[in-house]
Structures are given as structure tokens and as C-alpha cells.
XYZ file of C-alpha atoms in Angstrom:
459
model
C 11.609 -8.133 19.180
C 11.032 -10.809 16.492
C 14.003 -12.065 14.101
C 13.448 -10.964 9.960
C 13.510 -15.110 9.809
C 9.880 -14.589 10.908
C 8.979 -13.070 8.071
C 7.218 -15.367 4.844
C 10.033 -14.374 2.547
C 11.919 -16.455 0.177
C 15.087 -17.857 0.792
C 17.033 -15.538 -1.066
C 15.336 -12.703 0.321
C 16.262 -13.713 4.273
C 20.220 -14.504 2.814
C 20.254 -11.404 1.665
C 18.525 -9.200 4.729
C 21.216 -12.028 6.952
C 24.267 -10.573 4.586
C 23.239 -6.904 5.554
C 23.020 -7.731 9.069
C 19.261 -7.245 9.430
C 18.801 -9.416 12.527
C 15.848 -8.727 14.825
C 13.015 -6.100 13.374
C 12.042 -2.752 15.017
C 8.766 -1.965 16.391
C 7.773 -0.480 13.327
C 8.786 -3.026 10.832
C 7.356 -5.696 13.574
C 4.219 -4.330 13.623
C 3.578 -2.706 10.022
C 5.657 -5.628 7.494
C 2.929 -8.170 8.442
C -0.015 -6.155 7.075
C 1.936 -4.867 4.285
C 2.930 -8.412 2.903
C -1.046 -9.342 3.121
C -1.625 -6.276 0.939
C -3.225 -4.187 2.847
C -2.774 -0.223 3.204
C -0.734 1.026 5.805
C -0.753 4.380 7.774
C 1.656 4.274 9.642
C 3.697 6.611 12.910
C 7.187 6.505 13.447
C 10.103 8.474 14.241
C 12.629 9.479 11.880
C 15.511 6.757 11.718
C 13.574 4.345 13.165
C 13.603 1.839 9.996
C 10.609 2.586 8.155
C 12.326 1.922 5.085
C 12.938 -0.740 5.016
C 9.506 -1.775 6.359
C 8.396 -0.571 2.980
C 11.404 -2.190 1.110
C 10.539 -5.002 2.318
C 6.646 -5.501 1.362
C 7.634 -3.804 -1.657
C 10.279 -6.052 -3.008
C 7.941 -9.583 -1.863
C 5.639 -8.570 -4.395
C 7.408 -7.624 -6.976
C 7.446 -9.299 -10.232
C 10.774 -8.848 -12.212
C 9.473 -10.388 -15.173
C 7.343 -7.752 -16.034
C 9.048 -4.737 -16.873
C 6.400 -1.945 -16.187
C 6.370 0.362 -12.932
C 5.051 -1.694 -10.514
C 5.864 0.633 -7.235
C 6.404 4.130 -6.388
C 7.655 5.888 -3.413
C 7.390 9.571 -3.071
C 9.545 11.465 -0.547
C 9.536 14.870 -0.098
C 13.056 15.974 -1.184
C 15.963 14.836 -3.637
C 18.528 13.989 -0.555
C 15.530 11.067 0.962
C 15.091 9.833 -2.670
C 18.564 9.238 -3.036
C 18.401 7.594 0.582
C 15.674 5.529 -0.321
C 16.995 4.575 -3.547
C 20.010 3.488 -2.121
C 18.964 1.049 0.760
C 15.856 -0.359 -1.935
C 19.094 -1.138 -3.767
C 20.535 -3.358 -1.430
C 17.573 -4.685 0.033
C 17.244 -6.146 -4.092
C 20.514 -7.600 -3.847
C 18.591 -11.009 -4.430
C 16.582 -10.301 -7.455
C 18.190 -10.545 -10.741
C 17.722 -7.783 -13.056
C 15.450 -5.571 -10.901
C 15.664 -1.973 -11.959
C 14.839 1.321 -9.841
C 15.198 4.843 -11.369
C 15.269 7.555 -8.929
C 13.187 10.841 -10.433
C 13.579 14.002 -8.848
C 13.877 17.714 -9.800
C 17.122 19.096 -10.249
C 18.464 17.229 -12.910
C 17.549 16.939 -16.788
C 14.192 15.758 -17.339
C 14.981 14.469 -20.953
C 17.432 12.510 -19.600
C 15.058 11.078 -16.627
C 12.539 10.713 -19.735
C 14.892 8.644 -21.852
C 15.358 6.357 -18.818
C 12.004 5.842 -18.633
C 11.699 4.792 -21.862
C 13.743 1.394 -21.187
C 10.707 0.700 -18.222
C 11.870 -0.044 -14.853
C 10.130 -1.852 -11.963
C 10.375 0.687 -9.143
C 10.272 4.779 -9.080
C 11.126 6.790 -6.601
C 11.083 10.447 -6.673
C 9.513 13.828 -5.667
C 6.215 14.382 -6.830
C 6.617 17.816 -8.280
C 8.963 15.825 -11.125
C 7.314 12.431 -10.707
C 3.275 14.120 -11.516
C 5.036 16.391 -14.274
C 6.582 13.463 -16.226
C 2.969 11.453 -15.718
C 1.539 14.691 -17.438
C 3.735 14.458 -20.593
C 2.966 10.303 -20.779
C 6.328 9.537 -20.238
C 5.871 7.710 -16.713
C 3.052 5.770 -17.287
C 1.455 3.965 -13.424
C -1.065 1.365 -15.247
C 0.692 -1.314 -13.259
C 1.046 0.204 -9.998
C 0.678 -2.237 -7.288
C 2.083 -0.139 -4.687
C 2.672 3.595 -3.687
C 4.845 4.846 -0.771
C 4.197 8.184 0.686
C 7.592 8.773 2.927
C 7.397 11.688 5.567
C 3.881 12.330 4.477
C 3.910 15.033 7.234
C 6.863 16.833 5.435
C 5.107 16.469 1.784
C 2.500 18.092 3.602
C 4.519 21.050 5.167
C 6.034 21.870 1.886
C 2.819 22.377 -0.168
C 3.055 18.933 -2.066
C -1.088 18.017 -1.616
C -2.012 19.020 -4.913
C 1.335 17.485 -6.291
C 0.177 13.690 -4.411
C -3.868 14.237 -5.029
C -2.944 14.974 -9.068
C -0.349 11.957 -8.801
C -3.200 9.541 -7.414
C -5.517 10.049 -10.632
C -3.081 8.390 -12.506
C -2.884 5.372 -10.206
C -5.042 2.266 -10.757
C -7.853 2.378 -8.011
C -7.487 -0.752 -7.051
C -3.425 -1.024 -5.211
C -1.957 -0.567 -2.213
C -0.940 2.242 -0.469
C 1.596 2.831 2.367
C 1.879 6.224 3.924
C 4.660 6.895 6.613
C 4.737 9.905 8.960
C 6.320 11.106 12.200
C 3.206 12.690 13.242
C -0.301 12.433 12.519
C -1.819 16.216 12.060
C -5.642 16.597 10.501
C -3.800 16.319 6.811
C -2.671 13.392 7.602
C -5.846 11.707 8.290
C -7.828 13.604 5.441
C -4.986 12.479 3.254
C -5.584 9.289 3.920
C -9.292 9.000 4.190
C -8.917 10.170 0.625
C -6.681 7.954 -1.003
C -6.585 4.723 0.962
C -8.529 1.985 1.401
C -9.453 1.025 5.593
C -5.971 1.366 5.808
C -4.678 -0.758 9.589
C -3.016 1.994 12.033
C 0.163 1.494 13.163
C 1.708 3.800 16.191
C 5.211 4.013 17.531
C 6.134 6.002 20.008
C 7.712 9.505 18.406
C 9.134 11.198 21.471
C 12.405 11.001 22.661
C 13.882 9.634 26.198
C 16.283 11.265 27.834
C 18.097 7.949 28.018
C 18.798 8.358 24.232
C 18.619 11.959 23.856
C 20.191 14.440 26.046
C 18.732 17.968 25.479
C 19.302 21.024 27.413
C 17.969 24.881 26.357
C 20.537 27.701 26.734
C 19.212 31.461 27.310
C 20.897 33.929 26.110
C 21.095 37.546 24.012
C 21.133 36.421 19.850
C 24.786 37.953 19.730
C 25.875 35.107 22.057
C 24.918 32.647 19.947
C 27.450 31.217 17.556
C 29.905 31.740 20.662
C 27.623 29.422 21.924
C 27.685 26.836 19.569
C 31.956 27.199 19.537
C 31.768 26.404 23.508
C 29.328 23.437 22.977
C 31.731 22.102 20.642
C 34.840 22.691 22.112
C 32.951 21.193 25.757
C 31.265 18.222 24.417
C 33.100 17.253 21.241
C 30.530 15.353 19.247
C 32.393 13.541 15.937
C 29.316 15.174 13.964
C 26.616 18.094 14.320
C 24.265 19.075 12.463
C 23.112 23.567 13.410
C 19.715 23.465 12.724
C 18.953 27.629 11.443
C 15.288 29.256 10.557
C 16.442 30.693 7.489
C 18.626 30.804 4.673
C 19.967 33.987 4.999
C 20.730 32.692 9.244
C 22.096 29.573 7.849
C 25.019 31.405 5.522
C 25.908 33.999 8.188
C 26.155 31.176 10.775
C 28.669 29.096 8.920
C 30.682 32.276 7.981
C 30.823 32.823 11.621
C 32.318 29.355 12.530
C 34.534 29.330 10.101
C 36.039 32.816 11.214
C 35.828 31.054 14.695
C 38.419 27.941 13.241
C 35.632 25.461 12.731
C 35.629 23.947 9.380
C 31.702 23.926 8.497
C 29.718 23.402 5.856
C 26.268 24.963 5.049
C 23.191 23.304 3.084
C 20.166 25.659 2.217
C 17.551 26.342 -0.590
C 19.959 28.406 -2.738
C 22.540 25.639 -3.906
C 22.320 23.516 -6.834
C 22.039 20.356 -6.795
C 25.461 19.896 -7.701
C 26.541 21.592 -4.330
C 24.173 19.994 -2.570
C 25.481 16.500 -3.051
C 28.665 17.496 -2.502
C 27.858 18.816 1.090
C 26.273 16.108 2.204
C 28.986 13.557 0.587
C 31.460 15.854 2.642
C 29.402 16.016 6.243
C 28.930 11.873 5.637
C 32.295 10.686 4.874
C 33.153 12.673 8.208
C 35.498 15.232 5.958
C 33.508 18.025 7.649
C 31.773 17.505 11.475
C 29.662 20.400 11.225
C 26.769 21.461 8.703
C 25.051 24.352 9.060
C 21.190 23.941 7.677
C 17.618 24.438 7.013
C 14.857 21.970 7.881
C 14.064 22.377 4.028
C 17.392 21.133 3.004
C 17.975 18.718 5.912
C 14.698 16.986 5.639
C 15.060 13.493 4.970
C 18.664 13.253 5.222
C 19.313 10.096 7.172
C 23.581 11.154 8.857
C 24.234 7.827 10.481
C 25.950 8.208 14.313
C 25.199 11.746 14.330
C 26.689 12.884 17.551
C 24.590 16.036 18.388
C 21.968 18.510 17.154
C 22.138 21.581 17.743
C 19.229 24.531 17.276
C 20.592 27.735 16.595
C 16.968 28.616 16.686
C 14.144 27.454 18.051
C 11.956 26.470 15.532
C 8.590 27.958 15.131
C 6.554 24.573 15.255
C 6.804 21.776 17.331
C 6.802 19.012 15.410
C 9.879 20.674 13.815
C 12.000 20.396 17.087
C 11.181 16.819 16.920
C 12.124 15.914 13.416
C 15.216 17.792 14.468
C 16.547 16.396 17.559
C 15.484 12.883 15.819
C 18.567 12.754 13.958
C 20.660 12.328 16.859
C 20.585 9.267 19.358
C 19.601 6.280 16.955
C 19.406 2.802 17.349
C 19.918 3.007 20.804
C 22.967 5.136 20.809
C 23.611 8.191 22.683
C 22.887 11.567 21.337
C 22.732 15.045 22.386
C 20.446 18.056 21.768
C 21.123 22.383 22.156
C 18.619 24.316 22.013
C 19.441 28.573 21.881
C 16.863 30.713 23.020
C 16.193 34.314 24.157
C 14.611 34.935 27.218
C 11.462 36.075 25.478
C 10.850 32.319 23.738
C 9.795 30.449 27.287
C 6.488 29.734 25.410
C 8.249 27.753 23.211
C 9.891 25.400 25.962
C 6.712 25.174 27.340
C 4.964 24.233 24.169
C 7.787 21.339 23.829
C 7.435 20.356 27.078
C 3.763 20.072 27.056
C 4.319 18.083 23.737
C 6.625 15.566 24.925
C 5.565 15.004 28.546
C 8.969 16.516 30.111
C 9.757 19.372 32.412
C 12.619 21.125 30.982
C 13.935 24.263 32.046
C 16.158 27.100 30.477
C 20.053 27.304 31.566
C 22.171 29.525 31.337
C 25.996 28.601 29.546
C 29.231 29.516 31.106
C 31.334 30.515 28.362
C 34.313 30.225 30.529
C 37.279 27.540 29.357
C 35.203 26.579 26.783
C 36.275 28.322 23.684
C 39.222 25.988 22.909
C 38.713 24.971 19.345
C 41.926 22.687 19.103
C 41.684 19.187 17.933
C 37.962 19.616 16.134
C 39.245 19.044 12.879
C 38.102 16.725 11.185
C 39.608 13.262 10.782
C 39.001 12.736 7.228
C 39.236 14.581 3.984
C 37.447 14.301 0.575
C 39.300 14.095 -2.620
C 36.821 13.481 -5.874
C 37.869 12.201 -9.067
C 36.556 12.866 -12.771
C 34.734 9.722 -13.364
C 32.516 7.234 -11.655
C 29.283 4.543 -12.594
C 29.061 5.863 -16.497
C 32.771 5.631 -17.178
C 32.632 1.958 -14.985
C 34.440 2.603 -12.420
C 34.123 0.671 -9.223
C 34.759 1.552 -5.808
C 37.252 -1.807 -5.909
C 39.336 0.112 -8.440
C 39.442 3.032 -6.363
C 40.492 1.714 -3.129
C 42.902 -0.794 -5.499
C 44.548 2.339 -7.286
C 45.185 4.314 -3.802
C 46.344 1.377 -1.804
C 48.700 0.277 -4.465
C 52.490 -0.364 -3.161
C 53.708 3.225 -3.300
C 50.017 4.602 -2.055
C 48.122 4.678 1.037
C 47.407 1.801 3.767
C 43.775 0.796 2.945
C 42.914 1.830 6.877
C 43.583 5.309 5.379
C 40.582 5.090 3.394
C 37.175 5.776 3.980
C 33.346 5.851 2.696
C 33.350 5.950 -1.135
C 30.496 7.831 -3.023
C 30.396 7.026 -6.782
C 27.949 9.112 -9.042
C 27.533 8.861 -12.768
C 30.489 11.356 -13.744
C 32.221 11.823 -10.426
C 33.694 9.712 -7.450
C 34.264 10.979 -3.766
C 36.306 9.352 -1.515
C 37.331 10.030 1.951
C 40.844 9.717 3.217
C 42.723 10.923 6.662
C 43.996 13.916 6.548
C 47.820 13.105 6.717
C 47.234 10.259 3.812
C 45.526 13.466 1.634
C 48.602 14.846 -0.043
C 50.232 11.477 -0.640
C 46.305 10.123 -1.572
C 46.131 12.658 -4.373
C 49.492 12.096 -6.135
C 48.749 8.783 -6.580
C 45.302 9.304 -8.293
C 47.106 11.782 -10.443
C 50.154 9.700 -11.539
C 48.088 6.386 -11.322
C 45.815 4.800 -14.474
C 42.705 3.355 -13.402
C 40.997 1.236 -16.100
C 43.663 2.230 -17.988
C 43.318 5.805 -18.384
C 44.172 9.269 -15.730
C 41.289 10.809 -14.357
C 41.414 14.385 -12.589
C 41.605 14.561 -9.025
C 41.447 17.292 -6.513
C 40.915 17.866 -2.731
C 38.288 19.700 -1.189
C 38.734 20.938 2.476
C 37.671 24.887 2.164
């Protein structure tokens, strides 16, 4: 693998990719960054996690010209957690460029608000294209600029019915730019998407399947009302810091964490029906390690991108594929260890076969024994989250925070975890037996010279 020093980026640029510890590039930013700095378009294959996005970072932020302040990029991804994601690492990857400014634009929150943002120009968007083709309709993004657009997951755009959302998006774009489009897999869409709007865009193919090396799976038979016993025995056998229990539907995916929770697992669930709000809160939770379980949909959990995830499990099999690859994806990255469950009833073979066929393996159904494996002690998690009633807008820094709680009658700053700051609110993870002690201090304490709220969450 080739060093980032490779690369014909400035200075600055390599200082900063040095400072964040990017060292030597994956396959996919080896092979795709070179053709994406000439300007070319880009279709390119690669697994989920594999550091695709900073592939397109990368391009995106060489030819980027701060001076101007029009759009000048835009990255779609298919839901609000991978433009939050995306919008995060494009953040540091900018480090080194002076008054750069991103806006992230997704559904979900106030579109005045997103509109009045856009009215102070920025350089990069990136958002959903339901929002992102909606504000282009009223003239309040405006793409005359463009040099650059970013289709992330382009399979999963696909899956969720965004075509006409990305085809109406494109009319707006100049015709002459350059277009990247990333996907784990390359169905017919995929290439008739990109017959359509790209320009003899260069290939570029990494291989999507899993080794057993990195991934461990094994498929469980059994009756449905074995299940979430199942999943308690896994647990309490393997003891993975995180999982992720991958269900069909939303309905599955509320009963299922219910279930677990009247088993003693602390869980949290993620699924169509909560609001944004929730939403971020969940995942802030499951990150920070205050929860090690989170019960989900594909539709919620695409895109989310759970460093050191210790194991997937599949409640049920899912109904395509593809899916069980996306799924078992988020386990086992950068060349770590993970593991993979799949529950099945005895009446689903076909669907082990069609994996198997799919990724080149011979897998065969097990059976569990259930037997000394229902101990649930010690699964709690580590960590807890306690959030406080003001973050970016009311400039507070994550220095504050950890200054305020490690203060001499607080909390050793060991104690403290993975801080989340959004415009109105502030998470921040703690251990467990610093929680108590943690959250009289916030409450007693000034920070900027004024008491914020605090509370912890661990229901």
C-alpha cells in the first residue's frame, strides 16, 4: 500500500492528513484518489468502512477554491445519520483551509433555517436529496458552480426510491463537472445510473466480500420463539463490547428490544418511527459505548459508520443479499476481528444458499446450545451519557466540558469519554461509577460563566 505522501497535495494538506494519522492509503483510495485529482468521474466498488470517504474528501478538498464563496461540491448520501458522518470527517479532512464552510442539508430539521444558512453561501453541501432537490426547487440552493457531485452508497439511494430525487437533482447541475459515485455493489441501476449522468467515468473494483479471517459468521436454526433467547446466549457466550441486532421491521425491531431489556440487557432501538431528535440521541448513546446493544432497521442503520463494532447480529435474515452484506460489513474493520449471527428457521436454507453462492463460501446451519449460556452478568455497559443544555450556538467547547468535570472536586479526566456537541445540546460519556459524582458537578459548576441543565440518561 502506498503512503498519502504520494499523493500531489499541498503541504498543508499532507500535515494535516499526517496530524489525523492517515498513513498508508487503502485499496480504494489507492486506486480511485489518482483519477479523481485529474478530474475525471469515478464509479467506484467498495465495501462499507473501507475509506471511501475520504477518497472523496480528498479529491474534493484539492480542488476547492475557498475564495469563492458559491457551492462548489455536493455529496448526497442516502440518510441523515451518513450526512452527519460525512460532514464530520470532510470537517477534519479541511482542517488546513482557512475559512472553508460545509452546511449539512437533510430532512428532519427546519428548512427555513437550512434556507437562511444558505443564504450566507458555503463551499460544500452535503445532504439527502429529497431536502437537497426541494431547496434547488424554491432557488434557495443554487449548483451554478458545481465542480463536483458525490453520490455515497449509490446502491442504498437506489433501494430507497431516491432515482427521481438524483435524476431531478442533476438538471440543476452544470453539464460540464465531475462526478463520483460510490457503491458496495454494482446492480443494473447502478450502471444505468451512471451511463446517464457521467461522463466515461474509470471503474474502480474492490473486493466486497468478507474473509473469514476478518469476519466470523455462523447461522443458528431454530423455532422464531427461540430467538431473542438466542441473542441473550450469544451475548452472554461471546461478549462483544458492541452489537448492533439487525430486525426486518419496525414493528420486530421494538418488540425485540422490549424483550432484551426484560431479559437485563440495556438496549437501545433505532427505526423509522423516531424523530430526529431521538434518533441522534441513540446513536450518540450506542457510540460513546453508554449502551452495547442497538436494536435496528437497515433503513435506520444505513450509513451509520460504529467504529470497533464487535459483532452483528441478524435477528432475521434479510430478504436480499446484498443486505446481509451491508450488514455483516459493519463488523471486522480495518483489519480487526469481528463476528457475525445469523437466526434462521429451518424453512430459510435457500437463503444460506443464496449467500453462499454469493460470497463463494460453504456455510452450513448450526444448531445453539442454550445451556450455561444465559448468564447476563457483567454486560453492562462501561460508560454512561449525561447531556447538558447547551453546546456550538451557546459556544461551548468540548475543552470547557472536560475542564468543568475534571475540576479539583470532579472526576479524573480517564473518567471521561467521547464528547458530542450539537447546536443546543452536549453529550458526554462518563463511567458509570464517576455518573452520580459527574452530574453534581455540572449542576453546581458555571461553565462560561453561567449553569446549564444536566441530566443522565441510562433507561
Amino acid at each position: 500500500m502506498k503512503a498519502f505522501t504520494h499523493l500531489p497535495l499541498s503541504r498543508e494538506f499532507q500535515e494535516n492528513l499526517k496530524y489525523l494519522h492517515y498513513e498508508t492509503m487503502t485499496d480504494i483510495q489507492e486506486m480511485s484518489i489518482p483519477p479523481i485529482l485529474q478530474g475525471l468521474d469515478v464509479l467506484a466498488q467498495a465495501k462499507t468502512g473501507s475509506g471511501k470517504t475520504a477518497a472523496f474528501g480528498i479529491g474534493l478538498l484539492h480542488n476547492m477554491d475557498t475564495r469563492r464563496y458559491r457551492v462548489q461540491a455536493v455529496v448526497l448520501c442516502p440518510t441523515r445519520e451518513l450526512a452527519e458522518q460525512v460532514t464530520a470527517e470532510l470537517r477534519r479532512l479541511a482542517r488546513f483551509q482557512h475559512n472553508i464552510k460545509l452546511l449539512k442539508i437533510t430532512g428532519g430539521f427546519p428548512m427555513h433555517k437550512q434556507e437562511h444558512s444558505l443564504s450566507h453561501q458555503a463551499h460544500i453541501i452535503v445532504g439527502t436529496p429529497g431536502r437537497v432537490l426541494k431547496l434547488l426547487q424554491r432557488g434557495s440552493l443554487v449548483m451554478d458552480e458545481v465542480k463536483m457531485i458525490v453520490l455515497d452508497e449509490a446502491d442504498r439511494m437506489l433501494d430507497m426510491g431516491f432515482i427521481d430525487q438524483i435524476q431531478g437533482i442533476m438538471k440543476f447541475a452544470p453539464a460540464k463537472r465531475q462526478t463520483l459515485c460510490f457503491s458496495a455493489t454494482f446492480p443494473d441501476e447502478i450502471q444505468a445510473l451512471s451511463q446517464s449522468v457521467m461522463n466515461e467515468p474509470v471503474e474502480v473494483k474492490v473486493e466486497t466480500q468478507h474473509e473469514e479471517s476478518v469476519i466470523h459468521q455462523r447461522f443458528y436454526e431454530m423455532a422464531p420463539v427461540a430467538k431473542t433467547k438466542a441473542v441473550v446466549s450469544i451475548l452472554a457466550r461471546f461478549r462483544p463490547d458492541s452489537t448492533i441486532v439487525f430486525c426486518n421491521t419496525k414493528d420486530s425491531c421494538r418488540r425485540v428490544e422490549k424483550e432484551l431489556q426484560d431479559s437485563g440487557l440495556h438496549s437501545l432501538a433505532l427505526h423509522g418511527d423516531l424523530e430526529q431528535k431521538e434518533r441522534t440521541e441513540v446513536l450518540i448513546r450506542f457510540s460513546n459505548g453508554s449502551s452495547r446493544i442497538l436494536v435496528a432497521t437497515d433503513v435506520a442503520a444505513r450509513g451509520l459508520d460504529i467504529k470497533n463494532l464487535g459483532a452483528v447480529i441478524n435477528y432475521e435474515l434479510p430478504f436480499e443479499t446484498e443486505t446481509y452484506v451491508h450488514r455483516i460489513g459493519r463488523t471486522g474493520r480495518a483489519g480487526s476481528e469481528g463476528l457475525a449471527f445469523s437466526l434462521m428457521r429451518e424453512k430459510e436454507a435457500f437463503r444460506l444458499d443464496s449467500i453462499n453462492e454469493f460470497l463463494n463460501s460453504r456455510y452450513k446451519a448450526e444448531r445453539l446450545d442454550f445451556e450455561e449460556l444465559t448468564s447476563v452478568e457483567d454486560l453492562e455497559s462501561a460508560m454512561v451519557t449525561l447531556s447538558i443544555n447547551g453546546g456550538r450556538r451557546n459556544k461551548i467547547s468540548a475543552g470547557d466540558i472536560l475542564g468543568a468535570l475534571t475540576s479539583p472536586k470532579g472526576i479524573p479526566g480517564d473518567d471521561v469519554g467521547k464528547i458530542d456537541r450539537l447546536d443546543y445540546i452536549t453529550f458526554v460519556a462518563v463511567k458509570r461509577e464517576s455518573a452520580a459524582k459527574a452530574l453534581k458537578v455540572l449542576e453546581e459548576d458555571q461553565i462560561k460563566g453561567r449553569l446549564f441543565k444536566a441530566m443522565i440518561h441510562d433507561d
